[in-house]
Coordinates of C-alpha atoms in Angstrom, one line a residue:
Chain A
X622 CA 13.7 -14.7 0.3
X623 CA 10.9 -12.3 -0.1
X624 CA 9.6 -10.9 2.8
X625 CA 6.1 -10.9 1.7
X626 CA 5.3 -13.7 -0.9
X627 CA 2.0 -14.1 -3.1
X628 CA 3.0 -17.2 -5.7
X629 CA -0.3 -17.8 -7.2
X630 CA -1.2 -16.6 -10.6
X631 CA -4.4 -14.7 -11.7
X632 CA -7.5 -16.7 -9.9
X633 CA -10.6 -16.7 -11.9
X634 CA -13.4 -17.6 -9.9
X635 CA -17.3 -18.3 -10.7
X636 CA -19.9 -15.8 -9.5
X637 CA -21.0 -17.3 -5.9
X638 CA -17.9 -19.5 -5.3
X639 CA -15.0 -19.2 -2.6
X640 CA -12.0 -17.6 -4.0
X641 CA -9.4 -18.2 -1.5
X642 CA -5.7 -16.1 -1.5
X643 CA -2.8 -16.9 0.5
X644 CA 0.1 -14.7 1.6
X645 CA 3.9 -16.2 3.7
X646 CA 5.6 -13.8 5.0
X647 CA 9.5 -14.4 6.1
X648 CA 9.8 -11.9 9.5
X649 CA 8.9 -14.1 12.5
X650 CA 8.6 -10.6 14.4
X651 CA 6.0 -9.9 12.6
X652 CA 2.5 -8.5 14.7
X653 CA -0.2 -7.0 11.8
X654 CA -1.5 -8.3 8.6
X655 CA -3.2 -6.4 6.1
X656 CA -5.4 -6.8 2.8
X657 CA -6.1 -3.9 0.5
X658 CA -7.5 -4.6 -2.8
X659 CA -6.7 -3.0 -5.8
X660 CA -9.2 -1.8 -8.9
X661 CA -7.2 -1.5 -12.0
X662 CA -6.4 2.2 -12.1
X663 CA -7.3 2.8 -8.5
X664 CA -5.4 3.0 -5.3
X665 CA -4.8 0.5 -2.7
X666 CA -8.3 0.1 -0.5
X667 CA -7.9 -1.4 2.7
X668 CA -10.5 -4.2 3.4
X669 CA -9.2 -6.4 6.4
X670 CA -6.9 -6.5 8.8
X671 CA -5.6 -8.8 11.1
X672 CA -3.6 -9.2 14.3
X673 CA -3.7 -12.6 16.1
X674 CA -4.4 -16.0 15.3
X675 CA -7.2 -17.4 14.0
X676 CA -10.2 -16.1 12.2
X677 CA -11.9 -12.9 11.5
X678 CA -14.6 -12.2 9.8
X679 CA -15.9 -9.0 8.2
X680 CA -18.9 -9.7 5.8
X681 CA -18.3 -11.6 3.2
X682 CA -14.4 -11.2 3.5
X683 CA -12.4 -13.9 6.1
X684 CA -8.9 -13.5 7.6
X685 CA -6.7 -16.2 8.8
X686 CA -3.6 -15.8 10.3
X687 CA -1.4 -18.7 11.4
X688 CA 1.7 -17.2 12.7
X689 CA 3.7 -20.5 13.5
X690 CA 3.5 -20.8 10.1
X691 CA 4.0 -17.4 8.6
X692 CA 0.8 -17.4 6.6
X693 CA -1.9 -15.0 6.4
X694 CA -5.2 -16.1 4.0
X695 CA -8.1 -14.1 3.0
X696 CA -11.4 -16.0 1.9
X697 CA -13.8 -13.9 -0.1
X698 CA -17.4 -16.2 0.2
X699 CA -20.0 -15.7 -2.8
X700 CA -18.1 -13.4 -5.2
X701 CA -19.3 -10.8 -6.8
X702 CA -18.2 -9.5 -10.5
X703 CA -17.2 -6.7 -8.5
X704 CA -14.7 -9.0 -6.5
X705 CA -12.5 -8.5 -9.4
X706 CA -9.2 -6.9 -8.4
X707 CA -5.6 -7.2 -7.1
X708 CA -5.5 -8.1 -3.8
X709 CA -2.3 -6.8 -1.8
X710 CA -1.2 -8.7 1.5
X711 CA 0.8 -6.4 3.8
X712 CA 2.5 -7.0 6.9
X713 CA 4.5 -5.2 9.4
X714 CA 6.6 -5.4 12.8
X715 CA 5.3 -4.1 16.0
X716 CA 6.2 -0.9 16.5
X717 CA 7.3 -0.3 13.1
X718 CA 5.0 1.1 10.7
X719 CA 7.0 0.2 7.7
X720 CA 4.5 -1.7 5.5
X721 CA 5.7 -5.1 3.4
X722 CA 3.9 -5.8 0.5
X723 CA 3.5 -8.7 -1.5
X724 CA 3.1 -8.3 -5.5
X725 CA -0.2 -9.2 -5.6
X726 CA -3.1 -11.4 -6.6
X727 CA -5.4 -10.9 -9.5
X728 CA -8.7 -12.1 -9.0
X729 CA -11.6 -12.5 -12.2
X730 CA -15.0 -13.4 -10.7
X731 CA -17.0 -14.9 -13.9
X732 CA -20.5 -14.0 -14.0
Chain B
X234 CA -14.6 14.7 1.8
X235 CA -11.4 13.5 0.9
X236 CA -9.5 11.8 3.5
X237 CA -6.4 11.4 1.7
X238 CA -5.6 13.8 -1.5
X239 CA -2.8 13.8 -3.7
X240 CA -2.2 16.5 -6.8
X241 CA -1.6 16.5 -9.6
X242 CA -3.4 13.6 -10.6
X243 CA -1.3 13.4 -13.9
X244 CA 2.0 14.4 -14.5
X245 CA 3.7 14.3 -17.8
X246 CA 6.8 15.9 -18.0
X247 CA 10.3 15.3 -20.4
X248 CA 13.6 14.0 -19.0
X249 CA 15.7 16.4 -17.0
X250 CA 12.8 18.3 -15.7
X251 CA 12.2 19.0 -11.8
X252 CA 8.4 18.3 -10.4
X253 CA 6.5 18.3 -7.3
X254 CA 3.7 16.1 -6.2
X255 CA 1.2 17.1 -3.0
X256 CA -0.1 15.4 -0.5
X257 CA -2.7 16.1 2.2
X258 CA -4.8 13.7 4.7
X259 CA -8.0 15.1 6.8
X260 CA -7.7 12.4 9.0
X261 CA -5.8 13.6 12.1
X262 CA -3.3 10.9 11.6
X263 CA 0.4 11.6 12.2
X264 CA 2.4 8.9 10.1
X265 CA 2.5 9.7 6.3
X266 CA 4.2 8.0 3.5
X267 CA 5.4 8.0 -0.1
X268 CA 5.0 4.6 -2.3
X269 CA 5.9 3.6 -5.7
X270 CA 3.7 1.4 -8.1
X271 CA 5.5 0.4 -10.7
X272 CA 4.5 -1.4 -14.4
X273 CA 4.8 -4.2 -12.3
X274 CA 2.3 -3.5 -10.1
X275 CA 4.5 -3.5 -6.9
X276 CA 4.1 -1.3 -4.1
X277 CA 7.2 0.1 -2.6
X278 CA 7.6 2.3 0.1
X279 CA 10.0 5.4 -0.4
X280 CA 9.4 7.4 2.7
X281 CA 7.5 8.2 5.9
X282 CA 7.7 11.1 8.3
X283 CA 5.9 11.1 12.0
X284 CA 5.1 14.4 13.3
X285 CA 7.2 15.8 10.5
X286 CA 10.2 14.2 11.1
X287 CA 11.8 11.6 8.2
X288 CA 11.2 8.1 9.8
X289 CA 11.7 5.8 6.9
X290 CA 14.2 6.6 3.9
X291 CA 14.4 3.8 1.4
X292 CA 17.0 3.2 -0.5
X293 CA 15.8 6.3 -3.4
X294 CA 17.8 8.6 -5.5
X295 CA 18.9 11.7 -3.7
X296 CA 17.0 13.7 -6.7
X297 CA 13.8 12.4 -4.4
X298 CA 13.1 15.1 -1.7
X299 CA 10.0 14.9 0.5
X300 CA 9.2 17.6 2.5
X301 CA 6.7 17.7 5.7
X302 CA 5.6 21.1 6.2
X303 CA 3.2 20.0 9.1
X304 CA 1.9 16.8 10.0
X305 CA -1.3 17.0 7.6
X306 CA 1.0 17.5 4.4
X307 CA 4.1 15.7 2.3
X308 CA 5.3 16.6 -0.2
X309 CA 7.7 15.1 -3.1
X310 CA 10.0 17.0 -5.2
X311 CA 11.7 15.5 -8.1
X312 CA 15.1 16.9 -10.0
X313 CA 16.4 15.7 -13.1
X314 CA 13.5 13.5 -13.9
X315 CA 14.7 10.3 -15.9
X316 CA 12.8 7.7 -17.9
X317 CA 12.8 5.3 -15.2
X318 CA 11.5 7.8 -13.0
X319 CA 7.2 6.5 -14.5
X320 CA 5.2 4.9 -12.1
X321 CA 2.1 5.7 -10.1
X322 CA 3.4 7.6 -7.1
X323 CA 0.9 6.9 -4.0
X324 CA 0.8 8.7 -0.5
X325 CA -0.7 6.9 2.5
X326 CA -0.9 7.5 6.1
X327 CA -1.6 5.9 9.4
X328 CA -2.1 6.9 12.7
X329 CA 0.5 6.8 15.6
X330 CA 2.5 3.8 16.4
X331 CA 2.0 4.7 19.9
X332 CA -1.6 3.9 19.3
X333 CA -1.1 0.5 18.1
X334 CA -3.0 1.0 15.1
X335 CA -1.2 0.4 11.6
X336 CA -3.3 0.6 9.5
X337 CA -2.2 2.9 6.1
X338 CA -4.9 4.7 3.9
X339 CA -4.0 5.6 0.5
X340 CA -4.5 8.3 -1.7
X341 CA -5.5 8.3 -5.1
X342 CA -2.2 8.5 -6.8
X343 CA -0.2 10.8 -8.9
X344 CA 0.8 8.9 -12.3
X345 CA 4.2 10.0 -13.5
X346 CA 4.8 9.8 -17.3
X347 CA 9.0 11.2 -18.2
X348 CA 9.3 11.6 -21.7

């Protein structure tokens, strides 16, 4: 089993919708959650992260984290064309700073 | 300014050769890290050093060699470079465990092309 998990293909999305990602992760010991998103040729750019249950909200970005389930989410409300990227989920153990990532989600916003 | 800067930005080199790559971050933190990026797309760390001392060592070649002359820089040397060897290299860092904060900030990467 993977320890960080991202099974949905490429999401293409219309301009103003919800695209919605999800991430399971395998280590129950498990304490922070990350997203970084990814521009084709670019580096990893951290946009949210995430350390206990429930919601958080930065902009037009939402977190959820449901650790009883092992799943961390990340809601993106009224896409932009500039939306477009790989989004990486991340998560690590507390006190360990050794980052799991998953492969990745491709995301086309359709103008 | 640049919080986290990586050189060369290119690198394209022939099989058997030996290269370096840089790394500095301007952010006080004390964590840094190598990753690899593969055609795939997947991000795998290599290794991390705290305060200069190795912390993480993946399972990578012994031809890898970071090097952490002070907390602000790592390093990567490679020997005998092999085909394989071509991905987008990435350094990251993050500030101390100790204050609970894990958050890793990339660099813009060094793409590695072995011919």
């Amino acid at each position: 089993q993977k320890e960080v998990e991202q099974n949905s293909g490429p999401l293409s999305v219309p301009e103003g919708a919800i695209a919605s990602l999800n991430c399971t992760y395998s280590d129950r010991g498990s304490q922070s959650f990350f997203w970084y998103r990814q521009y084709s040729g670019k580096s990893p750019e951290l946009i949210m992260s995430i350390y206990s249950n429930g919601d958080k909200e930065d902009g037009r970005f939402t977190a959820q984290l449901n650790k009883a389930s092992q799943y961390v989410s990340l809601l993106i409300r009224d896409s932009q064309p500039s939306d477009s990227a790989t989004y990486l989920c991340a998560v690590n153990r507390a006190g360990n700073n050794r980052l799991a990532f998953g492969k990745g989600n491709q995301v086309v916003v359709i103008p | 300014d640049t919080a986290v800067s990586q050189t060369p930005k290119y690198l394209v080199t022939q099989m058997g050769n030996d290269k370096s790559i840089k790394c500095e971050q301007n952010l006080g933190h004390d964590t840094m890290y190598w990753y690899k990026q593969d055609s795939k797309k997947f991000l795998k760390i290599m290794f991390s050093y705290n305060n200069k001392e190795l912390i993480i060592n993946e399972t990578v070649p012994n031809r890898f060699s970071p090097k952490s002359p002070d907390k602000a820089h790592l390093n990567l040397h490679i020997n005998s470079l092999e085909l394989g060897d071509s991905a987008v290299y990435f350094c990251a860092s993050s500030q101390d465990l100790l204050a609970g904060r894990y958050e890793q900030y990339f660099g813009p990467g060094t793409r590695l092309t072995v011919t």
